[in-house]
Amino acid sequence: MLTRLLSLLVMVLLSAASAATAPLVANIDGDLWSWTASSGWTQLTHWGHNGSPVLSPDGRMVAYASVTEEAVRAHAMGWSPTNIWLLDLASRTASRLTVQPPGARGAEGLVRSTPTWSPDGQFLAWTQKTAGTQPARHTLVVYSLSNAATLVAATAARTLSVSPAPAGVLWSPAGLIVLGEIPSGPAHGLTPLELKPGERGTFGASVLTAAGDVVRHVILPEAGAPTHLTRRGNAVYLGSLEGSPLVSLTGGADVDRLAPGALDTTPERMVAVRAPQGLAFRFLMREMTMICQVMRAGKVIRQWPCQNVRLTGPDFDEGFEVTLAPDGRQAAYVRDGALFVHDGHTERRILELQGRDVYGLVWGPVEFRLP
């Protein structure tokens, strides 16, 4: 019994030590940097053309899309060919997971979306398209970290005709989700419907299997397109910080976040997955302005206008300017041209940006929740 207790104590201490030393990772002007309180800032990449970092569920790696050297040398305009990279935060080594087609030159090649992690951290997924084209349907790619096997699936899911970019993907408990035009009809019909040639559809999302098969369609609100998963109890929804209704992915009813007679919508919170009772961010829409709040034990300890807290286009290629440490004891955020860390008592300025831009912050695994 004593041995078991000692082993448990060691595991708890190691977990706490890991949380304390986990680095904050930021994309600053297209390069990835890490920060810890003990070591300060370390530059992880020296390229300047990387996308937002996406943290693995175990917090040990980040995946990201990166513009190819050929496209940069050719001064390619618009959506340039990209490859997917994986960076180990402990060893600070990056590995390229994809290559461009043989013979691709300059701005030619495949444009890939920001990748997404499977919930178990064993797979990455993204969509891709040939540069300069506007395909009618999504092409899904699923990459296995265990054996580097890659599945490329031409799906029946329609793309958004107004978006020149490959659509980002969300990996939810219900399946892989991509935005697009879907047939009008029941919002949660289990039988996928097809659009006739030339027929315009309704703005919505398609839920796919890992093999690229369409499982169902969901109709989305016209305003405030969802950009992330939101949980409420055991239910999972497509969420939007702007306060639009939450769209159910688990078979339940959608949630209208504007109560009768209320002026403000029910706010979402971002919490640390491993420490949901720690610090949290809360996002309010107040007089058409988004307000970010750092919360501790239900009380607001810092707030500011943060209209650009979510960095995204007309798809799920998202990055956020706020994040939380894995133990929930620290919050990091961008405001007033600088990067700050708050420990629940004191706000600390850790970097003056001096005109540089931040394209995503990650620290520990986080999730969005609705009360």
PDB file of C-alpha atoms in Angstrom, residues 66-69 81-85 95-105 108-112 150:
ATOM      1  CA  SER A  66       3.945  26.466 -43.545  1.00  0.00           C
ATOM      2  CA  VAL A  67       4.318  28.167 -46.927  1.00  0.00           C
ATOM      3  CA  THR A  68       6.791  26.377 -49.198  1.00  0.00           C
ATOM      4  CA  GLU A  69      10.216  27.836 -50.000  1.00  0.00           C
ATOM      5  CA  PRO A  81       1.231  26.139 -51.462  1.00  0.00           C
ATOM      6  CA  THR A  82       1.833  24.867 -47.944  1.00  0.00           C
ATOM      7  CA  ASN A  83       3.216  21.833 -46.152  1.00  0.00           C
ATOM      8  CA  ILE A  84       2.287  20.441 -42.743  1.00  0.00           C
ATOM      9  CA  TRP A  85       4.936  20.374 -40.008  1.00  0.00           C
ATOM     10  CA  SER A  95       9.590  17.498 -38.906  1.00  0.00           C
ATOM     11  CA  ARG A  96       7.896  18.029 -42.251  1.00  0.00           C
ATOM     12  CA  LEU A  97       5.015  15.603 -42.780  1.00  0.00           C
ATOM     13  CA  THR A  98       4.095  16.429 -46.386  1.00  0.00           C
ATOM     14  CA  VAL A  99       5.708  17.276 -49.714  1.00  0.00           C
ATOM     15  CA  GLN A 100       4.496  19.031 -52.841  1.00  0.00           C
ATOM     16  CA  PRO A 101       3.605  17.104 -56.020  1.00  0.00           C
ATOM     17  CA  PRO A 102       6.520  16.263 -58.348  1.00  0.00           C
ATOM     18  CA  GLY A 103       7.209  19.066 -60.780  1.00  0.00           C
ATOM     19  CA  ALA A 104       5.445  21.787 -58.775  1.00  0.00           C
ATOM     20  CA  ARG A 105       7.237  25.106 -59.173  1.00  0.00           C
ATOM     21  CA  GLU A 108       2.105  25.725 -58.096  1.00  0.00           C
ATOM     22  CA  GLY A 109       1.217  22.900 -55.758  1.00  0.00           C
ATOM     23  CA  LEU A 110      -1.129  22.019 -52.930  1.00  0.00           C
ATOM     24  CA  VAL A 111      -2.571  24.528 -50.468  1.00  0.00           C
ATOM     25  CA  ARG A 112      -3.278  22.837 -47.153  1.00  0.00           C
ATOM     26  CA  THR A 150      -1.649   9.146 -45.239  1.00  0.00           C
TER      27      THR A 150
END
